Amino acid sequence: MARQSSPLTPVLNRLRRPLTLTWAGLIAERIVRAFWPLWSLVAAVAAVLLLGLHDLMPLEAVWGAMVVTLLAFLVFAVQGFRAFRWPTREAALARIDDSLPGHPLSALADAQAVGMGDTGSEALWRAHQQRMAERAARARAVEPDLRLSSRDPFGLRYVALLGLVVALLFGSIWRVGTVAGMAPGGGAALATGPAWEGWIEPPAYTGLPSLYLNDQKGEIAAPLGSRVTLRLYGEVGALSVAETVSGRSGELDPATSSEQGFDIAHDGTLSIDGPGGQSWEITALPDNAPSVQVLQDGAETTFDGQMSQPFRAKDDHGVTGGRAVFRLDMDELERRHGLTTEPDPREAIELDLPMPITGDRAEFTETLIENLSQHPWAHLPVTLELEVRDARDQAGQSAPEKMKLPARRFFDPLAAAVIEQRRDLLWAKANGKRVAQVLRAVSYQPDPGLFRSETAYLRLRVILRRLETLVRHDSLDSEAQDGIAEALWDLALVLEEGDIGDALERMRAAQERLSEAMKNGASEEEIARLMQELRDATDDFMRQKMQQAQRENQQNGGEPQEMPDNAMQMTQQDLQDMMDRIQELMEQGRMAEAQEALEQFQQMMENMRVTEGQSGQQGQNPGEQAMEGLAETLRNQQGLSDEAFRDLQEQFNPDAQAGESQGNEGRDGGQGQGQGHQPQGQQGEGQGSQPGQQGQGDGQRQAEDGGSGSLADRQQALREELERQRGNLPGGGEAGDAARESLERADRAMDGAEQALRGDDLPEALDRQSEAMEALRDGMRSLGESLAENQQQQQGGQGQARGEAGQQESDPLGRRAGQGGQVGTQDSLLQGEDVYRRARELLDEIRRRSGEGERPDVELDYLKRLLDRF
């Protein structure tokens, strides 16, 4: 390449910048390869000095490290200079030429050796030179190769670089100056500045700042457990430390050590003796134990047993946690009935105390919220102790507070009895036999009003048989004990809050629970809840009485029944005023007067007679008759569904058939008398009493085989009645079409239920019956909308038929008539949020039953279908 050819000269002029950059890269590449050990050593030493690691080592070790570092520096420097070679211009040109395909720079520097004078050869040579010149024109600077993995396989250079970065972030450049004090004569140089440094660092949980001893004079107050750190600079032995605050004993570091540290354990003195020394009086501030107090103001228990217990805690530096401990107070316990047995061992109740999420924990007030209603100690005397701890694990306790364990109260007598037996069973397994005897006595030939639902009675009998089996085989272990206790709890909830089909019975139950609550001194929240239940039950009762009066009028040919001259008419507002008066008396604490007023209200409600309000009211129009007919069909379908469900239960629980007939009123399809276990011919009256409906003998065929076959015949009769009603359905428009479509769906669902009943497939029949009832409700809703639209369109004639202008039709309670001629409206029919609570309870009950593996497969499949549907 020493020989220059004219084609290369212009190319080199154009490649001046890439050539210079490549040459600079070669310089960097050779410097890195030659001196990487040297600059790695410099980075490591700088990191050590910036972090002050030399202050932590003995002076001799520092001197030895300095000597080794200097020798290594010289060795690496000599090796680097010997290995370094300054790159030439030709080397940079060769680096670029090697990066191009065909080495065009070398080709441009060559001369033609063969074919000189031959025209063809010279033309070929010129074309070759032209092509190489074009390639050379595209040359770019070549990046240097700075990789050192082959020379530094362990990555020592990266370790040194990382240490330097950490030192720059967290170290201090002033620490480098302390190296001068370690050199000979350095003590004299320090005479003009501080020869020592010291800090007092309080514990982190106190949140107090550190104290710089060089700025402190005389007396110092520091929290107990604070850390004292001292550093002595200069000649070893020139300064020494004396202290009486740590209480240390045993083998200790020399008082002249360059770095010393200890904790403050008590009051005392701290001094640094020597040139520029100083002395301090240290006062150790004690860390007091926390304290906690149970507050009586604000303590309450909700109607469902949720306890709210406020407390106040404080500590000089903050509370870190705490717990509440409930212990059974055997001295205050009245040992009678099932409690006379020696109790099974049971641990105390421990609950974590709530702590403030934000703010200062030095002093605060919080509330412990928990529901212990299902604990065996519910309503039994206990002692409550609160315990809190601080960061030093010091504990503070409150004085034992005597109380009865807050829990839910049951006002239904039967539910309260079940809960009492549950408590006795959890008290001791030895009570199992006694509890079984009491439950059998309760469920043996019970009074008609004791069990308001057949389901509750069957559940009690199932629990009783299971308990008796466990007691008989002496297999009542802890797991079985807890399982039966949970079943008894669920049964008590059903008895206390279960839905009562008969409105009058539900109202009586609400009155009894309210009366029981007033006698037992219930809380204001419980009384308010029971009062609301009474209001809801009263509304349902009045609605039922109103519908009964309407049916009686229809049987009399549409003529309203005459009322005696001395008959008293009550409006719904009058009833509300009476209940408001009862609630007002209870809130004022006048329970005797409230109890008397409640008895008068109960007697009046049972004796009152509701009649239709306006004496001039005429018979129902076809739309009203259709609405009433559909309502009756819906009630009959509900009754059939209830009977099918009871038959399904009897298939898997035949032993309970003897007791199922009690408490069965109102479950025969709306007839008014129980029919689940009566002959099919003994149905209540009124099914065929609607104007224009088929006779009962034709509408309800009787089957000799009984069971599901009889139910299938009744389902067929009900479907035929629905077909007749569909043919006479009044109304038109979009709402009327929707009503007809809904009734068609109900007809198909009834047909499916009939086929399932004939095939003895009760779960499938229940599903189809549920679909039929839902479709009937939709049809009634759409029919009401259609009738309302027709009523709005008919001006004059139809309106005058209902009454004179300015008068509005109302029922005996003063309520406005509903749409489409319905008696009353559906406003507030579901009683607000109560419907959602009831829906949640039913869904939870279905889920609980579906999780019981001992139930038959057919019943489990049916429950799963219900969950999938709803």
Short mmCIF file of N, CA and C in Angstrom, two decimals, residues 745-846:
data_model
loop_
_atom_site.label_atom_id
_atom_site.label_comp_id
_atom_site.label_asym_id
_atom_site.label_seq_id
_atom_site.Cartn_x
_atom_site.Cartn_y
_atom_site.Cartn_z
N ARG A 745 -96.27 -18.82 26.74
CA ARG A 745 -95.12 -19.45 27.40
C ARG A 745 -95.55 -20.19 28.65
N ALA A 746 -96.49 -19.62 29.39
CA ALA A 746 -96.98 -20.30 30.59
C ALA A 746 -97.69 -21.60 30.23
N ASP A 747 -98.44 -21.59 29.12
CA ASP A 747 -99.13 -22.81 28.68
C ASP A 747 -98.13 -23.90 28.34
N ARG A 748 -97.06 -23.54 27.60
CA ARG A 748 -96.05 -24.55 27.24
C ARG A 748 -95.35 -25.08 28.49
N ALA A 749 -95.06 -24.18 29.45
CA ALA A 749 -94.39 -24.63 30.68
C ALA A 749 -95.30 -25.56 31.48
N MET A 750 -96.61 -25.25 31.54
CA MET A 750 -97.54 -26.13 32.25
C MET A 750 -97.63 -27.49 31.58
N ASP A 751 -97.63 -27.51 30.25
CA ASP A 751 -97.66 -28.78 29.54
C ASP A 751 -96.42 -29.61 29.86
N GLY A 752 -95.23 -28.93 29.91
CA GLY A 752 -94.02 -29.65 30.29
C GLY A 752 -94.08 -30.16 31.71
N ALA A 753 -94.65 -29.37 32.62
CA ALA A 753 -94.79 -29.82 34.01
C ALA A 753 -95.72 -31.02 34.11
N GLU A 754 -96.81 -31.00 33.33
CA GLU A 754 -97.73 -32.14 33.34
C GLU A 754 -97.04 -33.42 32.87
N GLN A 755 -96.28 -33.33 31.77
CA GLN A 755 -95.59 -34.51 31.27
C GLN A 755 -94.57 -35.01 32.30
N ALA A 756 -93.88 -34.08 32.96
CA ALA A 756 -92.89 -34.49 33.96
C ALA A 756 -93.56 -35.15 35.15
N LEU A 757 -94.73 -34.65 35.56
CA LEU A 757 -95.44 -35.27 36.67
C LEU A 757 -95.92 -36.67 36.31
N ARG A 758 -96.37 -36.86 35.09
CA ARG A 758 -96.81 -38.20 34.69
C ARG A 758 -95.63 -39.15 34.61
N GLY A 759 -94.43 -38.61 34.33
CA GLY A 759 -93.24 -39.46 34.32
C GLY A 759 -92.57 -39.55 35.67
N ASP A 760 -93.21 -39.00 36.72
CA ASP A 760 -92.68 -39.04 38.09
C ASP A 760 -91.30 -38.37 38.18
N ASP A 761 -91.08 -37.36 37.35
CA ASP A 761 -89.84 -36.58 37.39
C ASP A 761 -90.14 -35.27 38.12
N LEU A 762 -90.14 -35.33 39.45
CA LEU A 762 -90.55 -34.16 40.24
C LEU A 762 -89.59 -32.98 40.08
N PRO A 763 -88.25 -33.18 40.06
CA PRO A 763 -87.38 -32.01 39.87
C PRO A 763 -87.66 -31.27 38.56
N GLU A 764 -87.86 -32.02 37.46
CA GLU A 764 -88.15 -31.37 36.19
C GLU A 764 -89.51 -30.66 36.25
N ALA A 765 -90.47 -31.27 36.92
CA ALA A 765 -91.78 -30.65 37.05
C ALA A 765 -91.68 -29.33 37.82
N LEU A 766 -90.88 -29.30 38.87
CA LEU A 766 -90.71 -28.06 39.64
C LEU A 766 -90.09 -26.96 38.79
N ASP A 767 -89.14 -27.31 37.93
CA ASP A 767 -88.53 -26.31 37.04
C ASP A 767 -89.57 -25.74 36.09
N ARG A 768 -90.37 -26.63 35.47
CA ARG A 768 -91.36 -26.15 34.52
C ARG A 768 -92.44 -25.31 35.23
N GLN A 769 -92.84 -25.72 36.42
CA GLN A 769 -93.84 -24.95 37.16
C GLN A 769 -93.30 -23.57 37.52
N SER A 770 -92.03 -23.50 37.83
CA SER A 770 -91.43 -22.20 38.11
C SER A 770 -91.46 -21.30 36.88
N GLU A 771 -91.17 -21.89 35.70
CA GLU A 771 -91.25 -21.11 34.47
C GLU A 771 -92.69 -20.65 34.20
N ALA A 772 -93.66 -21.51 34.49
CA ALA A 772 -95.06 -21.13 34.26
C ALA A 772 -95.45 -19.97 35.16
N MET A 773 -95.04 -20.01 36.42
CA MET A 773 -95.40 -18.91 37.34
C MET A 773 -94.75 -17.61 36.91
N GLU A 774 -93.53 -17.67 36.47
CA GLU A 774 -92.85 -16.47 36.01
C GLU A 774 -93.55 -15.90 34.78
N ALA A 775 -93.93 -16.76 33.85
CA ALA A 775 -94.64 -16.29 32.66
C ALA A 775 -96.00 -15.71 33.02
N LEU A 776 -96.71 -16.31 33.98
CA LEU A 776 -97.99 -15.76 34.42
C LEU A 776 -97.83 -14.37 35.02
N ARG A 777 -96.79 -14.18 35.79
CA ARG A 777 -96.55 -12.84 36.35
C ARG A 777 -96.29 -11.83 35.24
N ASP A 778 -95.48 -12.24 34.26
CA ASP A 778 -95.23 -11.32 33.14
C ASP A 778 -96.52 -11.00 32.39
N GLY A 779 -97.36 -12.01 32.19
CA GLY A 779 -98.61 -11.79 31.49
C GLY A 779 -99.54 -10.86 32.24
N MET A 780 -99.62 -11.02 33.56
CA MET A 780 -100.46 -10.14 34.36
C MET A 780 -99.94 -8.71 34.32
N ARG A 781 -98.63 -8.56 34.35
CA ARG A 781 -98.05 -7.22 34.29
C ARG A 781 -98.37 -6.55 32.94
N SER A 782 -98.20 -7.31 31.86
CA SER A 782 -98.49 -6.74 30.54
C SER A 782 -99.98 -6.46 30.37
N LEU A 783 -100.84 -7.34 30.91
CA LEU A 783 -102.28 -7.12 30.82
C LEU A 783 -102.68 -5.85 31.57
N GLY A 784 -102.09 -5.63 32.72
CA GLY A 784 -102.38 -4.41 33.47
C GLY A 784 -101.99 -3.17 32.69
N GLU A 785 -100.83 -3.22 32.02
CA GLU A 785 -100.42 -2.07 31.21
C GLU A 785 -101.39 -1.86 30.05
N SER A 786 -101.85 -2.94 29.43
CA SER A 786 -102.78 -2.82 28.32
C SER A 786 -104.11 -2.22 28.77
N LEU A 787 -104.62 -2.67 29.90
CA LEU A 787 -105.87 -2.13 30.41
C LEU A 787 -105.74 -0.66 30.78
N ALA A 788 -104.57 -0.29 31.32
CA ALA A 788 -104.35 1.11 31.66
C ALA A 788 -104.34 1.99 30.42
N GLU A 789 -103.74 1.48 29.34
CA GLU A 789 -103.72 2.25 28.10
C GLU A 789 -105.15 2.43 27.55
N ASN A 790 -105.94 1.36 27.59
CA ASN A 790 -107.31 1.46 27.12
C ASN A 790 -108.13 2.44 27.95
N GLN A 791 -107.86 2.44 29.25
CA GLN A 791 -108.61 3.33 30.13
C GLN A 791 -108.28 4.79 29.84
N GLN A 792 -107.02 5.07 29.53
CA GLN A 792 -106.64 6.45 29.22
C GLN A 792 -107.26 6.90 27.90
N GLN A 793 -107.44 5.96 26.96
CA GLN A 793 -107.98 6.34 25.66
C GLN A 793 -109.49 6.57 25.70
N GLN A 794 -110.14 5.91 26.62
CA GLN A 794 -111.60 6.03 26.70
C GLN A 794 -111.94 7.22 27.59
N GLN A 795 -112.35 8.29 27.00
CA GLN A 795 -112.69 9.50 27.74
C GLN A 795 -114.21 9.53 27.94
N GLY A 796 -114.62 9.86 29.10
CA GLY A 796 -116.04 10.10 29.36
C GLY A 796 -116.76 8.88 29.86
N GLY A 797 -117.19 8.00 28.90
CA GLY A 797 -118.11 6.93 29.26
C GLY A 797 -117.59 6.00 30.32
N GLN A 798 -116.41 5.44 30.05
CA GLN A 798 -115.88 4.47 31.01
C GLN A 798 -115.49 5.15 32.30
N GLY A 799 -114.98 6.41 32.17
CA GLY A 799 -114.62 7.11 33.39
C GLY A 799 -115.83 7.38 34.26
N GLN A 800 -117.00 7.73 33.62
CA GLN A 800 -118.19 8.00 34.41
C GLN A 800 -118.74 6.73 35.03
N ALA A 801 -118.47 5.59 34.32
CA ALA A 801 -118.95 4.33 34.89
C ALA A 801 -118.25 4.02 36.20
N ARG A 802 -117.07 4.56 36.34
CA ARG A 802 -116.32 4.27 37.58
C ARG A 802 -116.63 5.28 38.67
N GLY A 803 -117.25 6.38 38.33
CA GLY A 803 -117.57 7.35 39.38
C GLY A 803 -117.72 8.72 38.80
N GLU A 804 -118.24 9.63 39.52
CA GLU A 804 -118.43 10.99 39.07
C GLU A 804 -117.08 11.67 38.94
N ALA A 805 -117.04 12.75 38.13
CA ALA A 805 -115.81 13.50 37.95
C ALA A 805 -115.38 14.10 39.27
N GLY A 806 -114.08 14.08 39.47
CA GLY A 806 -113.52 14.60 40.71
C GLY A 806 -113.45 13.60 41.81
N GLN A 807 -114.08 12.44 41.65
CA GLN A 807 -114.02 11.39 42.65
C GLN A 807 -113.06 10.32 42.17
N GLN A 808 -112.34 9.75 43.05
CA GLN A 808 -111.35 8.72 42.69
C GLN A 808 -111.64 7.47 43.50
N GLU A 809 -111.72 6.36 42.78
CA GLU A 809 -112.05 5.09 43.42
C GLU A 809 -110.96 4.68 44.39
N SER A 810 -111.33 4.22 45.56
CA SER A 810 -110.34 3.80 46.56
C SER A 810 -110.88 2.61 47.31
N ASP A 811 -109.98 1.89 47.97
CA ASP A 811 -110.38 0.74 48.75
C ASP A 811 -110.73 1.17 50.17
N PRO A 812 -111.16 0.25 51.05
CA PRO A 812 -111.57 0.65 52.41
C PRO A 812 -110.46 1.30 53.21
N LEU A 813 -109.21 1.12 52.81
CA LEU A 813 -108.10 1.75 53.53
C LEU A 813 -107.72 3.09 52.94
N GLY A 814 -108.46 3.56 51.96
CA GLY A 814 -108.17 4.86 51.38
C GLY A 814 -107.12 4.82 50.32
N ARG A 815 -106.73 3.64 49.81
CA ARG A 815 -105.70 3.55 48.78
C ARG A 815 -106.32 3.67 47.40
N ARG A 816 -105.54 4.22 46.48
CA ARG A 816 -106.02 4.41 45.12
C ARG A 816 -106.12 3.07 44.39
N ALA A 817 -107.08 2.98 43.47
CA ALA A 817 -107.25 1.77 42.68
C ALA A 817 -106.08 1.61 41.73
N GLY A 818 -105.78 0.37 41.41
CA GLY A 818 -104.64 0.11 40.55
C GLY A 818 -105.01 0.21 39.09
N GLN A 819 -104.02 -0.07 38.25
CA GLN A 819 -104.22 0.00 36.82
C GLN A 819 -105.09 -1.17 36.35
N GLY A 820 -105.84 -0.90 35.30
CA GLY A 820 -106.61 -1.97 34.69
C GLY A 820 -107.68 -2.53 35.56
N GLY A 821 -108.18 -1.74 36.51
CA GLY A 821 -109.24 -2.24 37.37
C GLY A 821 -108.78 -3.09 38.50
N GLN A 822 -107.48 -3.24 38.70
CA GLN A 822 -107.01 -4.03 39.83
C GLN A 822 -107.38 -3.33 41.13
N VAL A 823 -107.64 -4.11 42.16
CA VAL A 823 -107.93 -3.54 43.46
C VAL A 823 -106.61 -3.26 44.15
N GLY A 824 -106.31 -2.01 44.39
CA GLY A 824 -105.02 -1.65 44.95
C GLY A 824 -103.97 -1.64 43.88
N THR A 825 -102.80 -1.24 44.24
CA THR A 825 -101.67 -1.20 43.33
C THR A 825 -100.58 -2.10 43.84
N GLN A 826 -99.57 -2.25 43.03
CA GLN A 826 -98.41 -3.05 43.43
C GLN A 826 -97.30 -2.19 44.02
N ASP A 827 -97.58 -0.90 44.27
CA ASP A 827 -96.59 -0.03 44.87
C ASP A 827 -96.26 -0.53 46.26
N SER A 828 -94.98 -0.61 46.55
CA SER A 828 -94.48 -1.06 47.85
C SER A 828 -94.92 -2.46 48.18
N LEU A 829 -95.34 -3.23 47.15
CA LEU A 829 -95.79 -4.60 47.40
C LEU A 829 -94.68 -5.46 47.97
N LEU A 830 -93.44 -5.18 47.51
CA LEU A 830 -92.30 -5.99 47.96
C LEU A 830 -91.62 -5.40 49.18
N GLN A 831 -92.14 -4.29 49.69
CA GLN A 831 -91.65 -3.71 50.93
C GLN A 831 -90.18 -3.34 50.87
N GLY A 832 -89.78 -2.63 49.82
CA GLY A 832 -88.45 -2.04 49.76
C GLY A 832 -87.34 -3.07 49.76
N GLU A 833 -86.38 -2.86 50.61
CA GLU A 833 -85.16 -3.67 50.60
C GLU A 833 -85.40 -5.07 51.17
N ASP A 834 -86.59 -5.31 51.81
CA ASP A 834 -86.83 -6.61 52.40
C ASP A 834 -86.83 -7.71 51.36
N VAL A 835 -87.28 -7.41 50.15
CA VAL A 835 -87.31 -8.43 49.11
C VAL A 835 -85.90 -8.87 48.74
N TYR A 836 -84.96 -7.94 48.73
CA TYR A 836 -83.59 -8.33 48.40
C TYR A 836 -82.96 -9.14 49.52
N ARG A 837 -83.28 -8.78 50.76
CA ARG A 837 -82.76 -9.58 51.87
C ARG A 837 -83.31 -10.99 51.81
N ARG A 838 -84.62 -11.09 51.52
CA ARG A 838 -85.24 -12.42 51.45
C ARG A 838 -84.64 -13.22 50.30
N ALA A 839 -84.41 -12.55 49.17
CA ALA A 839 -83.83 -13.25 48.02
C ALA A 839 -82.44 -13.76 48.36
N ARG A 840 -81.67 -12.95 49.05
CA ARG A 840 -80.32 -13.41 49.45
C ARG A 840 -80.40 -14.60 50.38
N GLU A 841 -81.36 -14.57 51.33
CA GLU A 841 -81.49 -15.69 52.26
C GLU A 841 -81.86 -16.98 51.52
N LEU A 842 -82.79 -16.88 50.59
CA LEU A 842 -83.17 -18.08 49.84
C LEU A 842 -82.01 -18.62 49.03
N LEU A 843 -81.26 -17.71 48.39
CA LEU A 843 -80.12 -18.15 47.59
C LEU A 843 -79.05 -18.79 48.46
N ASP A 844 -78.80 -18.20 49.63
CA ASP A 844 -77.81 -18.79 50.56
C ASP A 844 -78.26 -20.16 51.03
N GLU A 845 -79.57 -20.32 51.28
CA GLU A 845 -80.08 -21.62 51.73
C GLU A 845 -79.92 -22.67 50.63
N ILE A 846 -80.20 -22.29 49.39
CA ILE A 846 -80.03 -23.24 48.28
C ILE A 846 -78.57 -23.63 48.15
#
